Coordinates of C-alpha atoms and ligand atoms in Angstrom, one line a residue:
M7 CA -0.1 -0.1 -0.1
T8 CA 1.6 3.3 -1.0
T9 CA 1.3 6.4 1.2
L10 CA -1.8 8.4 0.4
N11 CA -1.1 12.1 -0.5
Y12 CA -3.6 14.1 1.5
D13 CA -2.4 17.4 0.1
Q14 CA -5.2 17.0 -2.4
A15 CA -7.8 16.8 0.4
V16 CA -6.9 20.1 2.1
S17 CA -9.6 22.1 0.6
Y18 CA -12.5 19.9 1.6
Y19 CA -11.1 17.8 4.4
D20 CA -12.6 19.7 7.4
E21 CA -16.0 20.2 5.6
T22 CA -16.3 16.5 4.9
R23 CA -14.5 14.9 7.9
G24 CA -15.1 17.6 10.6
F25 CA -17.0 17.0 13.7
R26 CA -20.0 18.7 15.2
P27 CA -19.1 21.6 17.7
G28 CA -17.9 20.2 21.0
V29 CA -17.1 16.7 19.9
S30 CA -13.3 17.2 19.7
E31 CA -13.3 18.8 23.1
R32 CA -15.3 15.9 24.5
Y33 CA -12.9 13.5 22.9
R34 CA -9.9 15.1 24.6
L35 CA -11.6 15.1 28.0
A36 CA -12.7 11.4 27.6
L37 CA -9.2 10.3 26.6
R38 CA -7.6 12.3 29.4
Q39 CA -10.0 10.7 31.9
I40 CA -9.4 7.2 30.7
I41 CA -5.7 7.4 30.8
G42 CA -5.7 9.4 34.0
A43 CA -3.5 12.2 32.3
S44 CA -1.9 14.6 34.7
A45 CA -1.2 18.3 33.7
D46 CA 2.5 17.5 32.7
F47 CA 1.7 14.7 30.4
R48 CA 3.6 15.0 27.1
F49 CA 1.4 13.9 24.0
L50 CA 2.5 13.0 20.5
E51 CA -0.2 12.9 17.8
L52 CA 0.7 10.7 14.7
A53 CA -0.9 12.0 11.6
I54 CA -2.4 15.1 13.1
G55 CA -3.8 16.3 9.8
T56 CA -5.6 19.6 10.0
G57 CA -5.8 19.3 13.8
L58 CA -9.4 18.2 14.1
I59 CA -8.5 16.0 17.1
G60 CA -5.3 18.1 18.3
L61 CA -6.6 21.5 18.4
P62 CA -8.5 21.3 21.8
Y63 CA -5.2 20.1 23.4
I64 CA -3.2 22.8 21.8
I65 CA -5.7 25.5 22.9
A66 CA -5.9 24.0 26.4
G67 CA -2.2 24.4 26.7
D68 CA -1.4 20.8 26.8
D69 CA 2.3 19.8 26.0
Y70 CA 1.3 18.5 22.6
V71 CA 3.4 17.6 19.5
G72 CA 1.9 16.7 16.1
V73 CA 3.5 15.0 13.0
D74 CA 2.0 14.3 9.6
I75 CA 3.5 13.5 6.2
S76 CA 1.5 16.2 4.7
R77 CA 2.7 19.8 5.3
A78 CA -0.4 21.1 3.5
M79 CA -2.7 19.4 6.0
M80 CA -0.7 20.7 9.0
R81 CA -0.5 24.3 7.6
Q82 CA -4.2 24.5 8.5
I83 CA -3.4 24.3 12.2
P84 CA -1.7 27.6 12.9
A85 CA -4.3 29.3 10.8
K86 CA -7.0 28.1 13.2
L87 CA -5.2 29.3 16.4
K88 CA -5.8 33.0 16.8
A89 CA -3.4 34.3 19.4
S90 CA -1.6 31.3 20.8
A91 CA 2.1 30.4 20.3
P92 CA 3.0 28.4 17.2
P93 CA 2.1 24.7 17.7
A94 CA 4.9 22.0 17.8
L95 CA 4.6 20.3 14.5
A96 CA 7.0 18.1 12.4
Q97 CA 6.8 16.5 9.0
A98 CA 7.5 12.7 9.2
D99 CA 6.4 9.4 7.7
I100 CA 5.0 7.6 10.7
T101 CA 5.9 4.2 9.2
R102 CA 9.6 5.2 9.3
A103 CA 11.9 6.5 12.0
L104 CA 10.1 9.1 14.1
P105 CA 12.1 12.3 14.6
F106 CA 12.0 12.0 18.5
A107 CA 14.4 10.6 21.1
D108 CA 13.7 7.4 22.9
G109 CA 11.2 7.9 25.9
S110 CA 10.0 11.4 25.0
F111 CA 6.2 11.0 25.5
D112 CA 3.6 9.9 28.0
I113 CA 0.9 9.2 25.3
V114 CA 1.3 8.7 21.6
Q115 CA -2.0 8.8 19.8
A116 CA -3.1 8.1 16.2
V117 CA -6.7 8.9 15.1
R118 CA -8.2 7.8 11.8
V119 CA -4.9 6.8 10.2
F120 CA -4.0 3.2 11.0
H121 CA -6.4 1.9 8.4
L122 CA -4.4 3.9 5.8
L123 CA -0.9 2.6 6.7
G124 CA 1.3 0.1 4.9
D125 CA 3.9 -0.9 7.5
W126 CA 1.7 -0.2 10.6
R127 CA 3.8 -2.7 12.7
R128 CA 6.8 -0.5 12.2
C129 CA 4.7 2.5 13.4
I130 CA 3.9 0.6 16.5
S131 CA 7.5 -0.2 17.2
E132 CA 8.6 3.4 16.6
S133 CA 5.8 4.6 18.9
R134 CA 6.9 2.2 21.5
R135 CA 10.5 3.5 21.3
V136 CA 9.4 7.2 21.7
L137 CA 7.2 6.4 24.7
K138 CA 8.4 6.8 28.2
P139 CA 8.4 3.6 30.4
G140 CA 4.8 3.1 31.4
G141 CA 3.6 5.4 28.6
R142 CA 0.6 4.4 26.4
L143 CA -0.1 4.1 22.6
V144 CA -3.7 4.9 21.7
I145 CA -4.8 3.9 18.2
V146 CA -8.2 5.2 17.3
E147 CA -10.7 4.6 14.5
I148 CA -14.2 5.8 14.1
R149 CA -16.5 2.8 14.0
R150 CA -20.2 2.0 14.2
P151 CA -21.4 1.3 17.8
S152 CA -21.6 -2.3 18.5
D153 CA -25.2 -2.2 19.4
T154 CA -26.4 -0.5 16.1
A155 CA -26.6 -3.2 13.5
S156 CA -28.1 -1.3 10.5
P157 CA -26.1 1.1 8.5
P158 CA -27.4 4.7 7.7
P159 CA -29.5 4.9 4.4
W160 CA -26.7 6.8 2.7
A161 CA -24.3 3.8 3.2
I162 CA -26.0 2.3 0.2
V163 CA -24.1 4.7 -2.0
H164 CA -20.8 3.2 -1.0
H165 CA -22.2 -0.3 -1.5
K166 CA -23.6 0.7 -5.1
W167 CA -20.2 2.2 -5.8
G168 CA -18.5 -1.1 -5.0
E169 CA -20.9 -3.0 -7.2
I170 CA -20.4 -0.7 -10.1
L171 CA -16.6 -0.8 -9.9
S172 CA -16.6 -4.5 -9.6
D173 CA -18.8 -4.7 -12.8
L174 CA -16.1 -2.6 -14.4
G175 CA -13.4 -5.1 -13.5
I176 CA -11.9 -3.4 -10.4
A177 CA -11.0 -5.9 -7.8
S178 CA -12.6 -5.6 -4.4
E179 CA -9.3 -5.1 -2.6
D180 CA -8.6 -2.1 -4.8
I181 CA -11.9 -0.4 -3.7
R182 CA -11.9 -1.5 -0.1
H183 CA -11.6 1.5 2.2
G184 CA -8.1 1.2 3.7
N185 CA -6.0 -1.9 4.6
G186 CA -8.9 -3.7 6.4
L187 CA -7.1 -3.5 9.8
T188 CA -9.2 -4.4 12.9
E189 CA -8.8 -3.6 16.6
A190 CA -8.4 -7.3 17.2
L191 CA -5.5 -7.5 14.7
V192 CA -3.8 -4.5 16.3
A193 CA -4.3 -5.8 19.8
A194 CA -3.0 -9.3 18.9
H195 CA 0.0 -7.8 17.3
I196 CA 0.8 -5.8 20.5
Q197 CA 0.5 -8.9 22.6
T198 CA 2.8 -10.8 20.2
V199 CA 5.4 -8.1 20.7
G200 CA 5.1 -8.4 24.5
G201 CA 2.7 -5.5 25.2
A202 CA -0.8 -5.4 26.7
A203 CA -3.7 -4.0 24.9
E204 CA -7.4 -3.2 25.7
V205 CA -10.1 -2.1 23.3
I206 CA -12.3 0.7 24.6
D207 CA -15.1 2.9 23.2
L208 CA -13.9 6.4 24.2
L209 CA -16.9 8.4 23.2
S210 CA -20.1 8.1 21.2
F211 CA -21.1 11.1 19.0
A212 CA -23.5 12.1 16.2
E213 CA -22.0 13.0 12.9
F214 CA -23.5 15.8 10.6
P215 CA -26.5 14.6 8.7
V216 CA -25.8 13.4 5.2
S217 CA -28.0 12.4 2.2
C218 CA -27.3 9.9 -0.6
R219 CA -27.0 12.9 -3.0
T220 CA -24.3 14.5 -0.8
M221 CA -22.4 11.2 -0.7
V222 CA -22.6 10.8 -4.5
E223 CA -21.3 14.4 -4.9
R224 CA -18.4 13.6 -2.6
R225 CA -17.5 10.6 -4.7
A226 CA -17.8 12.8 -7.8
G227 CA -15.3 15.2 -6.3
R228 CA -13.0 12.2 -5.6
M229 CA -13.0 13.1 -1.8
F230 CA -12.6 9.5 -0.7
S231 CA -8.9 8.3 -0.5
N232 CA -9.9 4.8 -2.0
D233 CA -10.8 6.5 -5.3
W234 CA -7.5 8.5 -5.7
A235 CA -5.8 5.8 -7.6
L236 CA -8.6 4.8 -10.0
P237 CA -7.9 5.5 -13.7
E238 CA -9.8 8.6 -15.0
D239 CA -11.8 6.6 -17.6
V240 CA -12.9 4.1 -15.1
F241 CA -13.8 6.7 -12.6
S242 CA -15.9 8.7 -15.1
R243 CA -17.9 5.6 -16.4
A244 CA -18.5 4.5 -12.8
L245 CA -19.7 8.0 -12.0
R246 CA -22.2 8.2 -14.8
Q247 CA -23.7 4.9 -13.5
L248 CA -23.8 6.2 -10.0
Y249 CA -25.7 9.2 -11.0
H250 CA -28.1 7.1 -13.1
W251 CA -28.8 5.0 -10.0
L252 CA -29.3 8.2 -7.8
E253 CA -31.8 9.7 -10.1
H254 CA -33.7 6.6 -11.1
E255 CA -33.4 4.0 -8.4
C256 CA -32.4 5.5 -5.1
E257 CA -35.5 5.7 -2.9
R258 CA -34.8 8.9 -0.8
P259 CA -31.9 10.7 -2.5
D260 CA -32.3 13.9 -0.4
E261 CA -33.2 12.7 3.0
A262 CA -30.2 13.6 5.4
V263 CA -29.5 11.2 8.1
A264 CA -27.0 11.7 10.9
R265 CA -25.0 8.6 12.0
R266 CA -24.1 7.8 15.6
M267 CA -20.5 6.7 15.7
V268 CA -17.9 5.9 18.3
F269 CA -14.2 6.6 18.7
R270 CA -12.9 3.0 19.3
A271 CA -9.4 2.9 20.8
V272 CA -6.8 0.2 21.2
I273 CA -4.8 1.3 24.3
A274 CA -1.4 -0.4 24.5
R275 CA 1.3 -0.6 27.2
F276 CA 4.7 -2.1 26.7
Ligands
SAM16 C1 -7.9 10.6 7.6 S1 -6.7 11.8 7.9 C2 -6.7 11.9 9.7 C3 -6.2 13.2 10.3 C4 -6.5 13.4 11.7 N1 -5.9 12.4 12.6 C5 -8.1 13.4 12.0 O1 -8.6 12.6 12.6 O2 -8.7 14.3 11.3 C6 -5.1 11.0 7.6 C7 -3.9 11.7 7.8 O3 -2.9 10.8 7.9 C8 -1.7 11.4 7.2 N2 -0.8 10.3 6.8 C9 -1.2 9.3 6.0 N3 -0.2 8.4 5.9 C10 0.8 8.9 6.6 C11 2.2 8.4 7.0 N4 2.7 7.4 6.5 N5 2.9 9.2 7.8 C12 2.4 10.4 8.3 N6 1.1 10.8 8.1 C13 0.4 10.0 7.3 C14 -2.4 12.1 6.1 O4 -1.4 13.1 5.5 C15 -3.6 12.7 6.7 O5 -3.3 14.1 7.3

């Protein structure tokens, strides 16, 4: 899996992946409480992006360092901070050597990125190296709550898109979102390398409401990273079919529905 270039996502990232007001702040409080963070804890965020998770920490004055491979994504962070001091940010590929000394941080966290990584095991070993003894690695993805079985109505757009691409000869592993990593796989690996891991739902939250039409428009704008490598001709043909489906077969194209989701964390100690 090659590294995905999020420079192309800067202009729409916050609009399409942003949280409702207060969610990031509640996430920070929930994590701090679960890990029992004290005021002097040093945090490192891997793949901080535009700071959707990190900003409340920086604004609250936490000792917080962010890295990302995309300078363009990180450039959004100082722009969002009005009067505060410049944030501590570094460019780095988190699947290679991290630019920090051994034992530098109490907490290393990575939100919404492990599913995109190739050598995620290397990322875990580097995180372990830069953690202080007793420090914790927190790997977070946004997932459906375990108690809600049915997907939201607009999820059918992604299903339909998969069907169309498959009919056009694109293999399912090419259109799968990310590397298919699960909390169970990550936790098992951590145990294999001598650590201990627990899986915890940190916080449940409602997303912004979305309709099928909005999802189709996001596909059309190539806003999903699993479309970035599709050849232009395949993408255009698939899109025509998706619009045809939206106009002629989709039952409620404009009904906007909000999903309830959770921040699900693997919390590891070594
Ligand atoms: C889906 S965004 C998540 C950003 C942020 N954590 C959030 O939740 O909004 C994925 C981020 O991971 C970064 N990224 C992807 N692969 C990376 C790598 N190998 N090293 C460092 N950053 C990477 C991208 O540049 C992008 O900013």
